[in-house]
XYZ file of C-alpha atoms in Angstrom:
486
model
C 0.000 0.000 0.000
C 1.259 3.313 -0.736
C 2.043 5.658 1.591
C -0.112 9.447 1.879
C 0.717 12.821 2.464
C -1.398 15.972 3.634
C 0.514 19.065 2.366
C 0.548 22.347 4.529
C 1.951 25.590 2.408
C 1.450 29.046 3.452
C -0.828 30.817 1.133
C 0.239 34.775 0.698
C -2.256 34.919 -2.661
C -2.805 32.752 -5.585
C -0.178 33.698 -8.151
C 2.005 32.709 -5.379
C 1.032 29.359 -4.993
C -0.775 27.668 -7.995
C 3.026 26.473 -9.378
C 3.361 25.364 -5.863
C -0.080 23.336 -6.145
C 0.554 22.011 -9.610
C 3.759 20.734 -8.556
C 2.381 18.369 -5.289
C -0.746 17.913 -7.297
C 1.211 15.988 -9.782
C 2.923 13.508 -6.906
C 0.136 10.750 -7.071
C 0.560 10.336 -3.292
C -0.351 13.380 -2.328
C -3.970 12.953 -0.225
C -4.651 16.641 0.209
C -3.226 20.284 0.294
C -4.067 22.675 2.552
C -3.492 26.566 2.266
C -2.592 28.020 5.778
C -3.939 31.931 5.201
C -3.952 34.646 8.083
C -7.119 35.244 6.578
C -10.244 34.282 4.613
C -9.332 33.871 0.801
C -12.154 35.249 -1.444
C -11.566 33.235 -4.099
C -11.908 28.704 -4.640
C -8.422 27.166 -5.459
C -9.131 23.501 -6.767
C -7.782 20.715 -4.836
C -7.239 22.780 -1.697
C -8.927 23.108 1.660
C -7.956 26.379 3.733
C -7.249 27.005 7.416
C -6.878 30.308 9.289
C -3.812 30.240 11.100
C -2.158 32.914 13.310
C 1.265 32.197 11.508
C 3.301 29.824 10.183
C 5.331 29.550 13.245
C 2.854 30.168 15.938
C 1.716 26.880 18.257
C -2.025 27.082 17.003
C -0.491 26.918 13.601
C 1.250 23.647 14.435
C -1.954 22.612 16.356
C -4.082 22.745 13.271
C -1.705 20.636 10.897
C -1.453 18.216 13.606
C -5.341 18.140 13.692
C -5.678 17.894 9.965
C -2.731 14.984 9.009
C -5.254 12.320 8.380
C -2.025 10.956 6.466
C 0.749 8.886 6.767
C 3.178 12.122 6.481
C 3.193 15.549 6.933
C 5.031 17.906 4.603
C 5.137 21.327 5.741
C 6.242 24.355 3.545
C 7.103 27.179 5.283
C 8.544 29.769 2.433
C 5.940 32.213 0.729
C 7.656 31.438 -2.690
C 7.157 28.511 -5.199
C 8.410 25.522 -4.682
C 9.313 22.978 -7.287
C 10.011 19.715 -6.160
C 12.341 17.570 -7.916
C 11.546 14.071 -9.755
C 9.923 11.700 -7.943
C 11.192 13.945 -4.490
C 8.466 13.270 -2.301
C 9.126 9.039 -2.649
C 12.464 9.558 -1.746
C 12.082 11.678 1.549
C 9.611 9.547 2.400
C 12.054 6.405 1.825
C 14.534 7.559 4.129
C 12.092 8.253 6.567
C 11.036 5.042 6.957
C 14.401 3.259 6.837
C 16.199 5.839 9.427
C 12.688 5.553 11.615
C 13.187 9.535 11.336
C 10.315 11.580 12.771
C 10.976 14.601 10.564
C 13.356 14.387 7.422
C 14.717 17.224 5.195
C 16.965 17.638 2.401
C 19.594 19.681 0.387
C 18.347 21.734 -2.439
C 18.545 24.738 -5.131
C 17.965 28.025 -4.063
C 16.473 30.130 -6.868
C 17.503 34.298 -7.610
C 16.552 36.059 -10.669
C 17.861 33.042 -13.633
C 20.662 31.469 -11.576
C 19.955 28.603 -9.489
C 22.741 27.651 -6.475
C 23.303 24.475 -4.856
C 21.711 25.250 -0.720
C 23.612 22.410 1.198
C 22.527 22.102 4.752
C 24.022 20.090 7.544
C 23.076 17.290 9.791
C 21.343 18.309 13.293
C 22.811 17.052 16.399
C 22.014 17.359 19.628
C 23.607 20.276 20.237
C 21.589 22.121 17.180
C 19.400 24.424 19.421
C 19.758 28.046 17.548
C 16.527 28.649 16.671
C 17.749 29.627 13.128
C 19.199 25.845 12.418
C 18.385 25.907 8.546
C 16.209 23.010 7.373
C 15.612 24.163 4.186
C 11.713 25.107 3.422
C 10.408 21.503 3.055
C 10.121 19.791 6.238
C 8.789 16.071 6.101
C 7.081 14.449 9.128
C 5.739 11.121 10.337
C 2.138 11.796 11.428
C 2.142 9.635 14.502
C 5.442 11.033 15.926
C 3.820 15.148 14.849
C 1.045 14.052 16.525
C 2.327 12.221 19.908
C 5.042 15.477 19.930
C 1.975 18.507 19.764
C 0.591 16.425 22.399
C 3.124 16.902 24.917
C 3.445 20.894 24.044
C 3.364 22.849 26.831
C 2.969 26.703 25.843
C 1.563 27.953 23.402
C 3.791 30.931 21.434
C 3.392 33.408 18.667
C 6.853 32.913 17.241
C 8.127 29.828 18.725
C 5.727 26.776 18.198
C 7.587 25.516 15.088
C 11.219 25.723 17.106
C 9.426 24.435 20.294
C 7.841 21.634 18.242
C 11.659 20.589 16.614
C 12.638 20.593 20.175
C 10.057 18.266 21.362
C 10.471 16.145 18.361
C 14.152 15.343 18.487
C 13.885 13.838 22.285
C 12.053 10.665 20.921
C 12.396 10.613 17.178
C 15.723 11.298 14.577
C 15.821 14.536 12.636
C 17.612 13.190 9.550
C 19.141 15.058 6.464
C 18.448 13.719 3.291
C 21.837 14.976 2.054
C 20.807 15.066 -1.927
C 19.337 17.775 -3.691
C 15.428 16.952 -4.112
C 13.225 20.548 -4.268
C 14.626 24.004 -6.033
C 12.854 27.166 -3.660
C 12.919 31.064 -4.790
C 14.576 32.877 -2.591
C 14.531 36.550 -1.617
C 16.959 37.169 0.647
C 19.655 37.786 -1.115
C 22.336 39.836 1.341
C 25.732 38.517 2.197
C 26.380 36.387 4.873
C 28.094 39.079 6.670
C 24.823 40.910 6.746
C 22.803 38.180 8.335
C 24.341 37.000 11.230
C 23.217 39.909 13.718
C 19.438 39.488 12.525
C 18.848 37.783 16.075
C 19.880 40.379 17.998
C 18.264 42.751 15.700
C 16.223 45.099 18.531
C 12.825 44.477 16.805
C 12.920 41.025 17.029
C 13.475 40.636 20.918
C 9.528 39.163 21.431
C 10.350 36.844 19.700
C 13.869 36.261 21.237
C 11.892 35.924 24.511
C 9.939 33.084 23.258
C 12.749 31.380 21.811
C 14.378 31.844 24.789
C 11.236 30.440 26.918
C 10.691 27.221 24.892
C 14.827 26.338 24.742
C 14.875 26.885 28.514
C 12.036 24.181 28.974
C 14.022 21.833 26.586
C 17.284 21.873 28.933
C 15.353 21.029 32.125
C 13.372 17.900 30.367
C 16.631 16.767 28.967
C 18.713 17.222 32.183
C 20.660 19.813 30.674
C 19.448 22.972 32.063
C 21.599 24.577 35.088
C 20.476 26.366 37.737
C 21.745 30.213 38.810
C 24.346 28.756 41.603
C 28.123 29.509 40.472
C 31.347 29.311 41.371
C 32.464 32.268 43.450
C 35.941 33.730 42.446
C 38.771 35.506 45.181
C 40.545 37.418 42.548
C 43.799 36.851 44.728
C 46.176 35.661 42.414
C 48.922 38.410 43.519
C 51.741 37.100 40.728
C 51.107 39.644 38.441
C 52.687 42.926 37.169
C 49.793 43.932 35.338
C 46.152 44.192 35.959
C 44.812 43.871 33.067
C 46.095 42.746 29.500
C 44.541 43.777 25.933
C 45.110 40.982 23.870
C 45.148 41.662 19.977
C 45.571 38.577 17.846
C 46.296 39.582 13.873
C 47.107 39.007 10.573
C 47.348 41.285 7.508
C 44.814 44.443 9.048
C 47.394 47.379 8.089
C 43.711 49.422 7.318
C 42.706 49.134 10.814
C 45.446 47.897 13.291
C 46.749 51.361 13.854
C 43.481 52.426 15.723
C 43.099 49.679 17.089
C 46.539 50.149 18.848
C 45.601 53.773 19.429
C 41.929 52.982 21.045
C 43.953 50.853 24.143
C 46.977 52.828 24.525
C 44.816 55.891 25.149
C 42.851 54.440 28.057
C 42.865 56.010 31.329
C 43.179 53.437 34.423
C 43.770 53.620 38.306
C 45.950 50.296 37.577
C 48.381 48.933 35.371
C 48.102 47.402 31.708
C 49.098 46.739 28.713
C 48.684 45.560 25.068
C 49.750 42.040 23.647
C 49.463 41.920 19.930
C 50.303 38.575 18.610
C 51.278 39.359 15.091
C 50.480 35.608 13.378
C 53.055 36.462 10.260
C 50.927 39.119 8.542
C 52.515 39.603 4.981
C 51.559 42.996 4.560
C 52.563 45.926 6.494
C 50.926 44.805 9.500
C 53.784 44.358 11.412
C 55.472 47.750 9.961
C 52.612 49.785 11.328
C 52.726 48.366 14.928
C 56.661 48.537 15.142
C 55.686 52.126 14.756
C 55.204 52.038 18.507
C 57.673 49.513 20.162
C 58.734 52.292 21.840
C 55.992 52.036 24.436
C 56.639 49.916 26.916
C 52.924 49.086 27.666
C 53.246 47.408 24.140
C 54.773 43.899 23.970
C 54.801 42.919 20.268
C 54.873 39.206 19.708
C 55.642 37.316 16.479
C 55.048 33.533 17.571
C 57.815 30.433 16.677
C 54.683 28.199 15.246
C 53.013 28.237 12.278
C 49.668 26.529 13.387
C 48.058 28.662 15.202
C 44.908 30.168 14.120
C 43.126 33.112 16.826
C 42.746 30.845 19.398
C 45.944 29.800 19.583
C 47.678 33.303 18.873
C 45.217 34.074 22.192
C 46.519 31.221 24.268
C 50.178 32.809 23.791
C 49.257 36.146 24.910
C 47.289 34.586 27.726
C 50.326 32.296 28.743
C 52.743 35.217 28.417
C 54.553 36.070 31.567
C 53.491 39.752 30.968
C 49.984 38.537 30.987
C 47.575 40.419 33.435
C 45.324 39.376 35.857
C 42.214 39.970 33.382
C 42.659 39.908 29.564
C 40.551 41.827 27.699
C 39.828 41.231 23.556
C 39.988 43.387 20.541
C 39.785 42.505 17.682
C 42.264 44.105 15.043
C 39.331 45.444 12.923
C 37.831 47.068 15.889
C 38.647 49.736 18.736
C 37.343 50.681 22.084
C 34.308 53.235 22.261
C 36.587 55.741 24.455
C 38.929 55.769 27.039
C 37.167 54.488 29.771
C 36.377 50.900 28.519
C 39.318 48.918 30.484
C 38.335 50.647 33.782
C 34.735 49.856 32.707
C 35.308 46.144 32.601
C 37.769 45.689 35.023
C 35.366 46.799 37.625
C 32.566 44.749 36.380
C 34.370 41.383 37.584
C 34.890 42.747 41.287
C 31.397 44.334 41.288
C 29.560 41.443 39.901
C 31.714 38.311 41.021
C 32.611 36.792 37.754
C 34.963 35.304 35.486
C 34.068 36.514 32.641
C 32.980 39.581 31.493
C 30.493 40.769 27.943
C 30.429 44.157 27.467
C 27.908 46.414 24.842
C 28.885 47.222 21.776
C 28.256 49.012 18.360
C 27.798 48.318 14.893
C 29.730 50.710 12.836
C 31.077 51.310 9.264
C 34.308 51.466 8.776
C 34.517 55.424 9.485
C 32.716 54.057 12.690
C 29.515 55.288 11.923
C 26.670 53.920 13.347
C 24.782 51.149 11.239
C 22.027 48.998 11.817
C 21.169 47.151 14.002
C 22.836 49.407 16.107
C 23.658 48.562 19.526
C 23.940 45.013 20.105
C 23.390 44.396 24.042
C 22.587 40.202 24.052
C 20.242 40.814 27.188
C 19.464 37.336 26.806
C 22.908 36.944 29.206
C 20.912 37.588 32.245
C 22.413 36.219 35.754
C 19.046 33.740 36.042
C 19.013 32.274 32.910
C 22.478 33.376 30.349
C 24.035 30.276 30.668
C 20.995 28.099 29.253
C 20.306 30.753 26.956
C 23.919 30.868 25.519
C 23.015 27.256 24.035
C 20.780 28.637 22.187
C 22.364 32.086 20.647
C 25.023 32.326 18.126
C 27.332 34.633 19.575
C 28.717 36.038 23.077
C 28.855 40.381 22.271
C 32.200 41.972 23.078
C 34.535 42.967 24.020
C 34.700 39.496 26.203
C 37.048 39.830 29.287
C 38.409 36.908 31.158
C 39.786 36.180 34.815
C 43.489 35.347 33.334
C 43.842 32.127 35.998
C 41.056 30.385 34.921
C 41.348 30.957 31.121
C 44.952 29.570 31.396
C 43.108 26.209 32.930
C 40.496 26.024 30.386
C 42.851 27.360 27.371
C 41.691 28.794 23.951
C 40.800 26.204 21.078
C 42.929 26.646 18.203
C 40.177 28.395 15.598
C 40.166 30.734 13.671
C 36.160 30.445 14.885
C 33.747 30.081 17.555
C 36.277 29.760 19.871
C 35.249 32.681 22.240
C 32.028 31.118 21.394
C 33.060 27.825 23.009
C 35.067 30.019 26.173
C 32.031 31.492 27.128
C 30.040 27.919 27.642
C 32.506 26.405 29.233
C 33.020 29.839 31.668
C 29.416 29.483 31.975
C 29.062 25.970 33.293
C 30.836 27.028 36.751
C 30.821 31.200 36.490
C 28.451 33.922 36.577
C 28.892 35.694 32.910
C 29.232 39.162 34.008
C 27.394 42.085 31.869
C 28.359 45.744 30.916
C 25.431 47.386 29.224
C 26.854 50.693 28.087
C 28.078 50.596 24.435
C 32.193 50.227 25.458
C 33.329 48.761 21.700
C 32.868 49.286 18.040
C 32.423 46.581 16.016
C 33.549 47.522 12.689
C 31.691 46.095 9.529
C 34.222 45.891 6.527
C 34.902 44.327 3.198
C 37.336 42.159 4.724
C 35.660 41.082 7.619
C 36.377 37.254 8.399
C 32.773 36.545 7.736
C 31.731 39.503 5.510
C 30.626 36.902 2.621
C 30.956 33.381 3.070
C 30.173 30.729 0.645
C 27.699 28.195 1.665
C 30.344 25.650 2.605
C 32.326 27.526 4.802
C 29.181 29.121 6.588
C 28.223 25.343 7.029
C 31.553 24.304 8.112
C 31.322 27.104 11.032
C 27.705 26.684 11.664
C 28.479 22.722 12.125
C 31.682 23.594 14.230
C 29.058 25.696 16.593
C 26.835 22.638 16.783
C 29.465 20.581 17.553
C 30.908 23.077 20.358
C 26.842 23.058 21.948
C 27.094 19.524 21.875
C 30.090 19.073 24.279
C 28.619 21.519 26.334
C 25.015 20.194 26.363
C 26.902 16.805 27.230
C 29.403 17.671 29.909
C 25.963 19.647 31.819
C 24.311 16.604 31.490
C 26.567 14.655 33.053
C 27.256 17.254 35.764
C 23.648 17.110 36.487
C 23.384 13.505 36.624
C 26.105 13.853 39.701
């Protein structure tokens, strides 16, 4: 007997979706389509049945196509753009589903702009897959009776977060499985560089919906024995062996544009202690190292050009932190980047003795590379509140800067040896035992260039770091797991 499928697309009017129809109308086992509208449609499409939804990702939404899968699958669209599925597509996902016992399966595919069509790779979830944004792709394949048994056990119901809360859900009994071969092409509209997209989650307009995310990840942890409680570690500060107070530690490689103010935006900081900057020049071929030579002569400068060859910004980091001339906190910038004014070392320095932490995330700004303001503007990550920050960092993408550490314990932990996500990866494991401390005045400039490290990946590499994140969530969701269990 042949399997069926109920089909769920979201219907934003009917030149939008009739090459959409024809396409799943044409797959023979295809029982019925449904068009999920935000409101009544004046007008009959044949073959489809409609339901008034709040949104595509709200819990009611989820609710309904739960109530409606008469079927042996679900397949649930969630772009407002045609779809074309590929030859004999829907057999296949459904294939794997049954021999991987998945409760949801999706798949690689083309993405669609203007006349060119792109290959859209995606990567395999893991446990440790819990940003919100994980990219499925648009065609999302379920087995009824695990949708169904999963809505049944949802909790809350959200505006925004009923499709992430229901992925959530899903995972702790059933597979997620990528069908890693191209089966659907989708238009798509969003066309701006990587570079461009990463900061949409901390984008001030969308912080209801951060909430929510927030909410329905937070519930996750504690049914999965990974969520951790506000207790922490208290830190002494009295590690007395060190000449300096605090350290600025500068890791770089070919930035003769911007190094010079970066340099000049630490050595004009005014402090009641002692620091100084550790630039850990990783053999930069162009006049990098010319520029900062240019002011050996201070003595608050040490100037490092390491013996290896291997080390990427996490390692250039772990031999400024190791350095004897290390201080008691180091403090990051990064060489595109400088320091809002001359009070941001003071700033965070007191933050660790005021707020009892080993680690430190201050506020800062998006700029151009005049350091003009650009949007989003001021990126705070509130989500790092002392309750909940380190559950919630599981879920985020990023930590804010400039990120401070207590020097003793980063030299126990060290720095892995990427070139990315490894403050990412610092900041969970800090987490586990310390309170994350916050500074919410703007205290850094985060310069948006052409030559940003992340200004415009390719597909690959942005899966190769998004994967690397995963994987980084993953030990952490893990080792709190196990520290629960004891």
């Amino acid at each position: 007997m042949k399997p069926s499928i109920n089909c769920f697309i979201p219907f934003a009017g009917k030149a939008q979706t009739l090459q959409t129809i024809q396409g799943l109308q044409e797959a023979n086992i295809v029982k019925q389509i449904y068009l999920l509208a935000t409101e009544p449609i004046n007008e009959e499409i044949d073959g489809c049945k409609v339901i008034i939804v709040p949104g595509i990702n709200a819990t009611a939404t989820i609710r309904a196509i739960a109530d409606y899968s008469d079927s042996d699958y679900t397949l649930f669209y969630t772009k407002y753009t045609t779809l074309e599925l590929g030859l004999f597509a829907l057999e296949r996902m459904i294939h794997i589903a049954r021999d991987s016992n998945a409760g949801m399966v999706y798949a690689d595919h083309y993405q669609i702009v203007g006349d060119a069509k792109t290959n859209a790779p995606v990567i395999s979830y893991q446990l440790g897959s819990l940003r919100d944004d994980f990219n499925f792709g648009s065609v999302l394949l379920y087995k009824v009776t695990a949708l169904k048994e999963t809505v049944e056990r949802l909790k809350t119901d959200y505006q925004f977060a009923g499709l992430y809360d229901l992925r959530l859900k899903l995972s702790q009994k059933a597979p997620l499985v990528h069908i890693n071969e191209y089966l659907y092409s989708e238009i798509e509209n969003d066309i701006r560089k990587s570079g461009e997209k990463i900061f949409d989650y901390v984008d001030p307009k969308n912080r209801g919906v951060q909430i929510e995310m927030e909410q329905a990840c937070t519930e996750y942890l504690k049914e999965i024995g990974g969520y951790l409680s506000p207790k922490f570690s208290k830190i002494e500060f009295n590690a007395t062996d060190f000449e300096y107070e605090a350290s600025v530690i500068i890791p770089v490689r070919n930035r003769v544009r911007t190094i010079e103010d970066a340099i000049k935006s630490v050595l004009k900081q005014k402090t009641t202690f002692k620091f100084n900057l550790i630039i850990i020049d990783n053999f930069s071929t162009d006049r990098t190292t010319e520029v900062i030579n240019k002011y050996n002569s201070d003595e608050r400068l040490l100037h490092i050009i390491p013996s290896r060859k291997d080390l990427g910004i996490g390692g250039c980091w772990n031999i400024g932190v190791h350095h004897e001339k290390c201080g008691k906190f180091a403090i990051q910038l990064d060489s595109d980047d400088v320091y809002k004014d001359e009070n941001t070392l003071q700033t965070m320095v007191n933050a660790f003795y005021e707020q009892n932490c080993a680690m430190v995330v201050g506020t800062y700004m998006m700029t151009d590379f005049n350091m003009n303001m650009i949007a989003p503007g001021v990126i705070d990550h509130k989500e790092w509140t002392p309750d909940n920050g380190r559950n919630n960092a599981l879920r985020i993408n990023g930590l804010g800067a400039p990120r401070a550490f207590y020097t003793p314990v980063l030299r126990n932990i060290n720095v892995p040896n990427t070139s990315y996500g490894e403050d990412y990866a610092l900041g969970l494991n800090f987490s586990r035992h310390y309170q994350i401390g916050r500074v919410y005045d703007v205290v850094y400039l985060c310069r948006r260039w052409e030559d940003n490290s992340d200004a415009s990946l390719d597909i690959v590499k942005m899966n190769g770091h998004n994967t690397y994140k995963d994987r980084i969530r993953t030990w952490e969701l893990q080792a709190r797991i196990a520290l629960n269990k004891k």
